[in-house]
Amino acid sequence: MDVPPRCSFNAPTGVRRVVGTVEVDLDAIRSVGRRWGATVNDVLLVATSGALADILRTRGEYPAELVISVPVSARGANADGELGNQVGVMPVRVPLAGTPAQRSVSVSRSTRAQKSSVRGRSATLIGLLFDVLAAIRIFRWFVDRQRLVNSFLSNLPGPSSPLRFAGASVSAIVPLIVNTGNVGVAFVALSYAGTLTVTIIVDPELVPEVRELTEALHDQFQAIIAAGGTSAR
């Protein structure tokens, strides 16, 4: 398997984290994706990788692609009666050259092809690998030096209607995940009441440009929506 490009934000992380958030209209992203034959997750991959590329270019780094890990269902066709979550991971190679439409089509084709081969086996293989690494006490050493992915992206479906808590309306939900090892930037998206909120989680020692990265992600979404012929929110 080809290794991802070396990037300056792939280095052992510390204990501090800083976050930024971007909100975008879910229907606008979904509409653009459908026009290009892509899912919301495909469009998210294009937007997040584009934002990362914008920051890398300011550092004098010009990778042709980035590899972003996304979770996938690992349930096999005969697993209906089994309890518990069965989740695998899928590294997606996202090209950085081309228009948003071209990049989305490329990502969509790649993810469709990979899902059929990943589902049902990746969770088992990854789980076995991590068990072995933990047993011989080199798990931390491995994740600090892995050359499999540049970043993580999780996309979580949330309630489509507004919620209330203790009599008050919930105006927004901000998702969070933990990024460890040598992944200095991770993304998590959550849809809620028609809004897609994307949280950027960074190690500020590796990525002090959290404000610039947040602005870059916002600009990526605006460019994608404009390219899809849908009015931006």
PDB file of C-alpha atoms in Angstrom:
ATOM      1  CA  MET A   1       0.000   0.000   0.000  1.00  0.00           C
ATOM      2  CA  ASP A   2       1.296   3.447  -0.896  1.00  0.00           C
ATOM      3  CA  VAL A   3       2.072   5.583   2.118  1.00  0.00           C
ATOM      4  CA  PRO A   4       0.509   9.047   2.426  1.00  0.00           C
ATOM      5  CA  PRO A   5       2.620  12.147   1.830  1.00  0.00           C
ATOM      6  CA  ARG A   6       4.713  13.448   4.695  1.00  0.00           C
ATOM      7  CA  CYS A   7       3.144  16.546   6.237  1.00  0.00           C
ATOM      8  CA  SER A   8       4.321  18.820   9.016  1.00  0.00           C
ATOM      9  CA  PHE A   9       1.148  18.251  11.045  1.00  0.00           C
ATOM     10  CA  ASN A  10       1.899  14.516  11.236  1.00  0.00           C
ATOM     11  CA  ALA A  11       4.098  14.331  14.324  1.00  0.00           C
ATOM     12  CA  PRO A  12       3.587  12.988  17.861  1.00  0.00           C
ATOM     13  CA  THR A  13       0.868  15.038  19.545  1.00  0.00           C
ATOM     14  CA  GLY A  14       0.857  16.499  23.036  1.00  0.00           C
ATOM     15  CA  VAL A  15      -1.957  16.814  25.573  1.00  0.00           C
ATOM     16  CA  ARG A  16      -3.438  20.190  24.525  1.00  0.00           C
ATOM     17  CA  ARG A  17      -6.215  20.625  21.972  1.00  0.00           C
ATOM     18  CA  VAL A  18      -7.822  23.674  20.362  1.00  0.00           C
ATOM     19  CA  VAL A  19     -11.014  23.582  18.318  1.00  0.00           C
ATOM     20  CA  GLY A  20     -12.699  25.612  15.615  1.00  0.00           C
ATOM     21  CA  THR A  21     -16.153  25.152  14.106  1.00  0.00           C
ATOM     22  CA  VAL A  22     -17.737  25.807  10.732  1.00  0.00           C
ATOM     23  CA  GLU A  23     -21.466  25.654  10.004  1.00  0.00           C
ATOM     24  CA  VAL A  24     -22.934  25.058   6.560  1.00  0.00           C
ATOM     25  CA  ASP A  25     -26.426  24.400   5.253  1.00  0.00           C
ATOM     26  CA  LEU A  26     -26.917  20.629   5.068  1.00  0.00           C
ATOM     27  CA  ASP A  27     -29.373  20.738   2.161  1.00  0.00           C
ATOM     28  CA  ALA A  28     -26.947  22.840   0.114  1.00  0.00           C
ATOM     29  CA  ILE A  29     -24.149  20.302   0.598  1.00  0.00           C
ATOM     30  CA  ARG A  30     -26.478  17.376  -0.037  1.00  0.00           C
ATOM     31  CA  SER A  31     -27.800  19.014  -3.216  1.00  0.00           C
ATOM     32  CA  VAL A  32     -24.313  19.664  -4.570  1.00  0.00           C
ATOM     33  CA  GLY A  33     -23.275  16.117  -3.771  1.00  0.00           C
ATOM     34  CA  ARG A  34     -26.255  14.631  -5.594  1.00  0.00           C
ATOM     35  CA  ARG A  35     -25.532  16.770  -8.645  1.00  0.00           C
ATOM     36  CA  TRP A  36     -22.018  15.302  -8.745  1.00  0.00           C
ATOM     37  CA  GLY A  37     -23.021  11.753  -7.802  1.00  0.00           C
ATOM     38  CA  ALA A  38     -21.359  12.125  -4.403  1.00  0.00           C
ATOM     39  CA  THR A  39     -22.459  11.746  -0.798  1.00  0.00           C
ATOM     40  CA  VAL A  40     -22.270  14.359   1.941  1.00  0.00           C
ATOM     41  CA  ASN A  41     -19.277  12.445   3.302  1.00  0.00           C
ATOM     42  CA  ASP A  42     -17.533  12.647  -0.083  1.00  0.00           C
ATOM     43  CA  VAL A  43     -18.050  16.409  -0.153  1.00  0.00           C
ATOM     44  CA  LEU A  44     -16.737  16.657   3.413  1.00  0.00           C
ATOM     45  CA  LEU A  45     -13.582  14.829   2.356  1.00  0.00           C
ATOM     46  CA  VAL A  46     -13.067  17.303  -0.478  1.00  0.00           C
ATOM     47  CA  ALA A  47     -13.652  20.333   1.761  1.00  0.00           C
ATOM     48  CA  THR A  48     -11.484  19.209   4.682  1.00  0.00           C
ATOM     49  CA  SER A  49      -8.596  18.081   2.494  1.00  0.00           C
ATOM     50  CA  GLY A  50      -8.772  21.350   0.571  1.00  0.00           C
ATOM     51  CA  ALA A  51      -8.572  23.340   3.806  1.00  0.00           C
ATOM     52  CA  LEU A  52      -5.578  21.304   4.960  1.00  0.00           C
ATOM     53  CA  ALA A  53      -3.889  21.879   1.601  1.00  0.00           C
ATOM     54  CA  ASP A  54      -4.421  25.634   1.949  1.00  0.00           C
ATOM     55  CA  ILE A  55      -2.538  25.633   5.258  1.00  0.00           C
ATOM     56  CA  LEU A  56       0.189  23.329   3.985  1.00  0.00           C
ATOM     57  CA  ARG A  57       0.845  25.637   1.042  1.00  0.00           C
ATOM     58  CA  THR A  58       1.522  28.511   3.445  1.00  0.00           C
ATOM     59  CA  ARG A  59       4.179  26.254   4.971  1.00  0.00           C
ATOM     60  CA  GLY A  60       5.769  25.542   1.602  1.00  0.00           C
ATOM     61  CA  GLU A  61       4.311  22.029   1.353  1.00  0.00           C
ATOM     62  CA  TYR A  62       2.555  20.953  -1.842  1.00  0.00           C
ATOM     63  CA  PRO A  63       1.275  17.361  -1.638  1.00  0.00           C
ATOM     64  CA  ALA A  64      -0.645  15.990  -4.615  1.00  0.00           C
ATOM     65  CA  GLU A  65      -3.101  14.219  -2.332  1.00  0.00           C
ATOM     66  CA  LEU A  66      -3.925  13.571   1.309  1.00  0.00           C
ATOM     67  CA  VAL A  67      -5.078  10.363   2.961  1.00  0.00           C
ATOM     68  CA  ILE A  68      -7.978  10.804   5.366  1.00  0.00           C
ATOM     69  CA  SER A  69      -9.358   7.967   7.476  1.00  0.00           C
ATOM     70  CA  VAL A  70     -13.136   7.609   7.748  1.00  0.00           C
ATOM     71  CA  PRO A  71     -15.170   5.086   9.764  1.00  0.00           C
ATOM     72  CA  VAL A  72     -17.277   2.540   7.878  1.00  0.00           C
ATOM     73  CA  SER A  73     -19.730  -0.115   8.956  1.00  0.00           C
ATOM     74  CA  ALA A  74     -17.996  -3.483   9.223  1.00  0.00           C
ATOM     75  CA  ARG A  75     -21.149  -5.555   9.578  1.00  0.00           C
ATOM     76  CA  GLY A  76     -21.265  -8.417   7.143  1.00  0.00           C
ATOM     77  CA  ALA A  77     -24.373  -9.496   5.287  1.00  0.00           C
ATOM     78  CA  ASN A  78     -25.061 -12.219   7.890  1.00  0.00           C
ATOM     79  CA  ALA A  79     -24.513 -10.095  11.006  1.00  0.00           C
ATOM     80  CA  ASP A  80     -28.131  -9.004  11.566  1.00  0.00           C
ATOM     81  CA  GLY A  81     -28.466 -11.044  14.762  1.00  0.00           C
ATOM     82  CA  GLU A  82     -25.183  -9.907  16.294  1.00  0.00           C
ATOM     83  CA  LEU A  83     -25.073  -7.306  19.047  1.00  0.00           C
ATOM     84  CA  GLY A  84     -22.666  -4.393  19.420  1.00  0.00           C
ATOM     85  CA  ASN A  85     -21.043  -1.938  17.070  1.00  0.00           C
ATOM     86  CA  GLN A  86     -18.920  -3.274  14.244  1.00  0.00           C
ATOM     87  CA  VAL A  87     -16.988  -0.360  12.817  1.00  0.00           C
ATOM     88  CA  GLY A  88     -13.957  -0.427  10.566  1.00  0.00           C
ATOM     89  CA  VAL A  89     -11.803   2.315   9.144  1.00  0.00           C
ATOM     90  CA  MET A  90     -11.130   3.186   5.536  1.00  0.00           C
ATOM     91  CA  PRO A  91      -8.244   5.379   4.369  1.00  0.00           C
ATOM     92  CA  VAL A  92      -9.369   7.542   1.444  1.00  0.00           C
ATOM     93  CA  ARG A  93      -6.870   9.122  -0.928  1.00  0.00           C
ATOM     94  CA  VAL A  94      -8.210  12.574  -1.789  1.00  0.00           C
ATOM     95  CA  PRO A  95      -6.666  14.376  -4.787  1.00  0.00           C
ATOM     96  CA  LEU A  96      -5.923  18.058  -4.269  1.00  0.00           C
ATOM     97  CA  ALA A  97      -5.785  19.101  -7.929  1.00  0.00           C
ATOM     98  CA  GLY A  98      -8.868  19.831 -10.031  1.00  0.00           C
ATOM     99  CA  THR A  99     -12.213  21.528  -9.559  1.00  0.00           C
ATOM    100  CA  PRO A 100     -14.482  20.709  -6.603  1.00  0.00           C
ATOM    101  CA  ALA A 101     -16.687  18.683  -8.959  1.00  0.00           C
ATOM    102  CA  GLN A 102     -13.760  16.692 -10.356  1.00  0.00           C
ATOM    103  CA  ARG A 103     -12.386  15.994  -6.902  1.00  0.00           C
ATOM    104  CA  SER A 104     -15.810  14.972  -5.566  1.00  0.00           C
ATOM    105  CA  VAL A 105     -16.362  12.561  -8.458  1.00  0.00           C
ATOM    106  CA  SER A 106     -12.916  11.044  -7.889  1.00  0.00           C
ATOM    107  CA  VAL A 107     -13.533  10.615  -4.162  1.00  0.00           C
ATOM    108  CA  SER A 108     -17.001   9.159  -4.767  1.00  0.00           C
ATOM    109  CA  ARG A 109     -15.643   6.513  -7.131  1.00  0.00           C
ATOM    110  CA  SER A 110     -12.856   5.651  -4.717  1.00  0.00           C
ATOM    111  CA  THR A 111     -15.078   5.319  -1.656  1.00  0.00           C
ATOM    112  CA  ARG A 112     -17.660   3.193  -3.476  1.00  0.00           C
ATOM    113  CA  ALA A 113     -14.962   0.825  -4.694  1.00  0.00           C
ATOM    114  CA  GLN A 114     -13.327   0.550  -1.287  1.00  0.00           C
ATOM    115  CA  LYS A 115     -16.465   0.046   0.788  1.00  0.00           C
ATOM    116  CA  SER A 116     -17.315  -3.257  -0.881  1.00  0.00           C
ATOM    117  CA  SER A 117     -13.901  -4.678  -0.007  1.00  0.00           C
ATOM    118  CA  VAL A 118     -13.546  -3.062   3.422  1.00  0.00           C
ATOM    119  CA  ARG A 119     -16.925  -3.925   4.955  1.00  0.00           C
ATOM    120  CA  GLY A 120     -16.890  -6.993   7.165  1.00  0.00           C
ATOM    121  CA  ARG A 121     -13.152  -7.432   7.417  1.00  0.00           C
ATOM    122  CA  SER A 122     -11.389  -4.183   8.265  1.00  0.00           C
ATOM    123  CA  ALA A 123     -12.682  -4.027  11.835  1.00  0.00           C
ATOM    124  CA  THR A 124     -11.408  -7.535  12.509  1.00  0.00           C
ATOM    125  CA  LEU A 125      -8.017  -6.902  10.928  1.00  0.00           C
ATOM    126  CA  ILE A 126      -7.489  -3.532  12.600  1.00  0.00           C
ATOM    127  CA  GLY A 127      -8.689  -4.907  15.919  1.00  0.00           C
ATOM    128  CA  LEU A 128      -6.268  -7.818  15.737  1.00  0.00           C
ATOM    129  CA  LEU A 129      -3.403  -5.495  14.829  1.00  0.00           C
ATOM    130  CA  PHE A 130      -4.117  -3.165  17.754  1.00  0.00           C
ATOM    131  CA  ASP A 131      -4.486  -6.117  20.146  1.00  0.00           C
ATOM    132  CA  VAL A 132      -1.080  -7.426  19.117  1.00  0.00           C
ATOM    133  CA  LEU A 133       0.545  -3.998  19.421  1.00  0.00           C
ATOM    134  CA  ALA A 134      -0.982  -3.505  22.865  1.00  0.00           C
ATOM    135  CA  ALA A 135       0.064  -6.973  23.993  1.00  0.00           C
ATOM    136  CA  ILE A 136       3.704  -6.324  23.148  1.00  0.00           C
ATOM    137  CA  ARG A 137       3.441  -2.782  24.542  1.00  0.00           C
ATOM    138  CA  ILE A 138       4.292  -0.838  21.419  1.00  0.00           C
ATOM    139  CA  PHE A 139       0.834   0.550  20.608  1.00  0.00           C
ATOM    140  CA  ARG A 140       1.763   4.115  21.578  1.00  0.00           C
ATOM    141  CA  TRP A 141       5.047   3.829  19.688  1.00  0.00           C
ATOM    142  CA  PHE A 142       3.111   2.711  16.603  1.00  0.00           C
ATOM    143  CA  VAL A 143       0.454   5.447  16.632  1.00  0.00           C
ATOM    144  CA  ASP A 144       3.123   8.103  17.172  1.00  0.00           C
ATOM    145  CA  ARG A 145       4.904   6.932  14.002  1.00  0.00           C
ATOM    146  CA  GLN A 146       2.157   5.500  11.764  1.00  0.00           C
ATOM    147  CA  ARG A 147       2.362   6.207   8.038  1.00  0.00           C
ATOM    148  CA  LEU A 148      -1.169   5.185   7.100  1.00  0.00           C
ATOM    149  CA  VAL A 149      -3.197   8.411   7.223  1.00  0.00           C
ATOM    150  CA  ASN A 150      -2.765  12.185   7.411  1.00  0.00           C
ATOM    151  CA  SER A 151      -6.018  13.008   9.198  1.00  0.00           C
ATOM    152  CA  PHE A 152      -9.316  11.637  10.519  1.00  0.00           C
ATOM    153  CA  LEU A 153     -12.885  12.548   9.539  1.00  0.00           C
ATOM    154  CA  SER A 154     -16.051  11.322  11.255  1.00  0.00           C
ATOM    155  CA  ASN A 155     -19.527  12.272  10.046  1.00  0.00           C
ATOM    156  CA  LEU A 156     -22.371  11.669  12.490  1.00  0.00           C
ATOM    157  CA  PRO A 157     -26.076  11.937  11.608  1.00  0.00           C
ATOM    158  CA  GLY A 158     -27.959  13.937  14.205  1.00  0.00           C
ATOM    159  CA  PRO A 159     -31.616  14.819  14.805  1.00  0.00           C
ATOM    160  CA  SER A 160     -33.336  16.413  11.832  1.00  0.00           C
ATOM    161  CA  SER A 161     -35.696  18.406  14.067  1.00  0.00           C
ATOM    162  CA  PRO A 162     -34.757  20.909  16.797  1.00  0.00           C
ATOM    163  CA  LEU A 163     -34.459  19.538  20.324  1.00  0.00           C
ATOM    164  CA  ARG A 164     -35.337  20.995  23.696  1.00  0.00           C
ATOM    165  CA  PHE A 165     -33.535  20.467  27.000  1.00  0.00           C
ATOM    166  CA  ALA A 166     -34.991  21.466  30.374  1.00  0.00           C
ATOM    167  CA  GLY A 167     -37.481  23.670  28.561  1.00  0.00           C
ATOM    168  CA  ALA A 168     -34.872  25.496  26.485  1.00  0.00           C
ATOM    169  CA  SER A 169     -34.351  25.037  22.763  1.00  0.00           C
ATOM    170  CA  VAL A 170     -31.036  23.552  21.668  1.00  0.00           C
ATOM    171  CA  SER A 171     -29.683  25.991  19.094  1.00  0.00           C
ATOM    172  CA  ALA A 172     -26.603  24.000  18.095  1.00  0.00           C
ATOM    173  CA  ILE A 173     -24.669  20.825  18.850  1.00  0.00           C
ATOM    174  CA  VAL A 174     -20.879  20.884  18.587  1.00  0.00           C
ATOM    175  CA  PRO A 175     -19.356  17.431  18.018  1.00  0.00           C
ATOM    176  CA  LEU A 176     -15.951  16.468  19.422  1.00  0.00           C
ATOM    177  CA  ILE A 177     -13.568  13.545  19.017  1.00  0.00           C
ATOM    178  CA  VAL A 178     -10.110  12.731  20.356  1.00  0.00           C
ATOM    179  CA  ASN A 179      -7.163  12.680  17.971  1.00  0.00           C
ATOM    180  CA  THR A 180      -4.027  10.987  19.223  1.00  0.00           C
ATOM    181  CA  GLY A 181      -0.804   9.563  17.867  1.00  0.00           C
ATOM    182  CA  ASN A 182       0.810  11.646  15.156  1.00  0.00           C
ATOM    183  CA  VAL A 183      -2.390  13.113  13.693  1.00  0.00           C
ATOM    184  CA  GLY A 184      -2.266  16.804  14.534  1.00  0.00           C
ATOM    185  CA  VAL A 185      -5.585  17.677  12.859  1.00  0.00           C
ATOM    186  CA  ALA A 186      -8.887  15.804  12.908  1.00  0.00           C
ATOM    187  CA  PHE A 187     -12.419  16.663  11.823  1.00  0.00           C
ATOM    188  CA  VAL A 188     -15.848  15.583  13.047  1.00  0.00           C
ATOM    189  CA  ALA A 189     -19.149  16.607  11.458  1.00  0.00           C
ATOM    190  CA  LEU A 190     -22.659  16.427  12.882  1.00  0.00           C
ATOM    191  CA  SER A 191     -25.924  17.261  11.153  1.00  0.00           C
ATOM    192  CA  TYR A 192     -28.604  18.841  13.334  1.00  0.00           C
ATOM    193  CA  ALA A 193     -31.854  20.530  12.335  1.00  0.00           C
ATOM    194  CA  GLY A 194     -30.683  21.285   8.805  1.00  0.00           C
ATOM    195  CA  THR A 195     -27.212  22.520   9.750  1.00  0.00           C
ATOM    196  CA  LEU A 196     -23.973  20.623   9.237  1.00  0.00           C
ATOM    197  CA  THR A 197     -21.458  21.582  11.929  1.00  0.00           C
ATOM    198  CA  VAL A 198     -17.831  20.616  11.376  1.00  0.00           C
ATOM    199  CA  THR A 199     -15.440  20.777  14.308  1.00  0.00           C
ATOM    200  CA  ILE A 200     -11.700  21.018  13.706  1.00  0.00           C
ATOM    201  CA  ILE A 201      -9.576  19.576  16.522  1.00  0.00           C
ATOM    202  CA  VAL A 202      -5.867  20.442  16.467  1.00  0.00           C
ATOM    203  CA  ASP A 203      -2.771  20.122  18.584  1.00  0.00           C
ATOM    204  CA  PRO A 204      -1.798  23.812  18.863  1.00  0.00           C
ATOM    205  CA  GLU A 205       1.886  22.944  19.045  1.00  0.00           C
ATOM    206  CA  LEU A 206       1.703  21.309  15.618  1.00  0.00           C
ATOM    207  CA  VAL A 207      -1.043  23.458  14.102  1.00  0.00           C
ATOM    208  CA  PRO A 208      -1.136  26.948  15.621  1.00  0.00           C
ATOM    209  CA  GLU A 209      -3.133  28.180  12.592  1.00  0.00           C
ATOM    210  CA  VAL A 210      -6.511  26.986  13.879  1.00  0.00           C
ATOM    211  CA  ARG A 211      -8.163  30.308  12.959  1.00  0.00           C
ATOM    212  CA  GLU A 212      -6.710  30.208   9.448  1.00  0.00           C
ATOM    213  CA  LEU A 213      -7.706  26.556   9.071  1.00  0.00           C
ATOM    214  CA  THR A 214     -11.260  27.332  10.169  1.00  0.00           C
ATOM    215  CA  GLU A 215     -11.482  30.175   7.650  1.00  0.00           C
ATOM    216  CA  ALA A 216     -10.021  27.935   4.947  1.00  0.00           C
ATOM    217  CA  LEU A 217     -12.657  25.266   5.602  1.00  0.00           C
ATOM    218  CA  HIS A 218     -15.414  27.891   5.441  1.00  0.00           C
ATOM    219  CA  ASP A 219     -14.025  29.115   2.116  1.00  0.00           C
ATOM    220  CA  GLN A 220     -13.846  25.547   0.788  1.00  0.00           C
ATOM    221  CA  PHE A 221     -17.539  25.016   1.528  1.00  0.00           C
ATOM    222  CA  GLN A 222     -18.448  28.310  -0.134  1.00  0.00           C
ATOM    223  CA  ALA A 223     -16.457  27.356  -3.239  1.00  0.00           C
ATOM    224  CA  ILE A 224     -18.105  23.936  -3.372  1.00  0.00           C
ATOM    225  CA  ILE A 225     -21.605  25.388  -3.032  1.00  0.00           C
ATOM    226  CA  ALA A 226     -20.883  28.041  -5.669  1.00  0.00           C
ATOM    227  CA  ALA A 227     -19.495  25.413  -8.044  1.00  0.00           C
ATOM    228  CA  GLY A 228     -22.636  23.343  -7.553  1.00  0.00           C
ATOM    229  CA  GLY A 229     -24.892  26.225  -8.495  1.00  0.00           C
ATOM    230  CA  THR A 230     -26.540  26.404  -5.067  1.00  0.00           C
ATOM    231  CA  SER A 231     -26.785  29.589  -3.041  1.00  0.00           C
ATOM    232  CA  ALA A 232     -24.505  29.658  -0.016  1.00  0.00           C
ATOM    233  CA  ARG A 233     -26.011  29.972   3.417  1.00  0.00           C
TER     234      ARG A 233
END
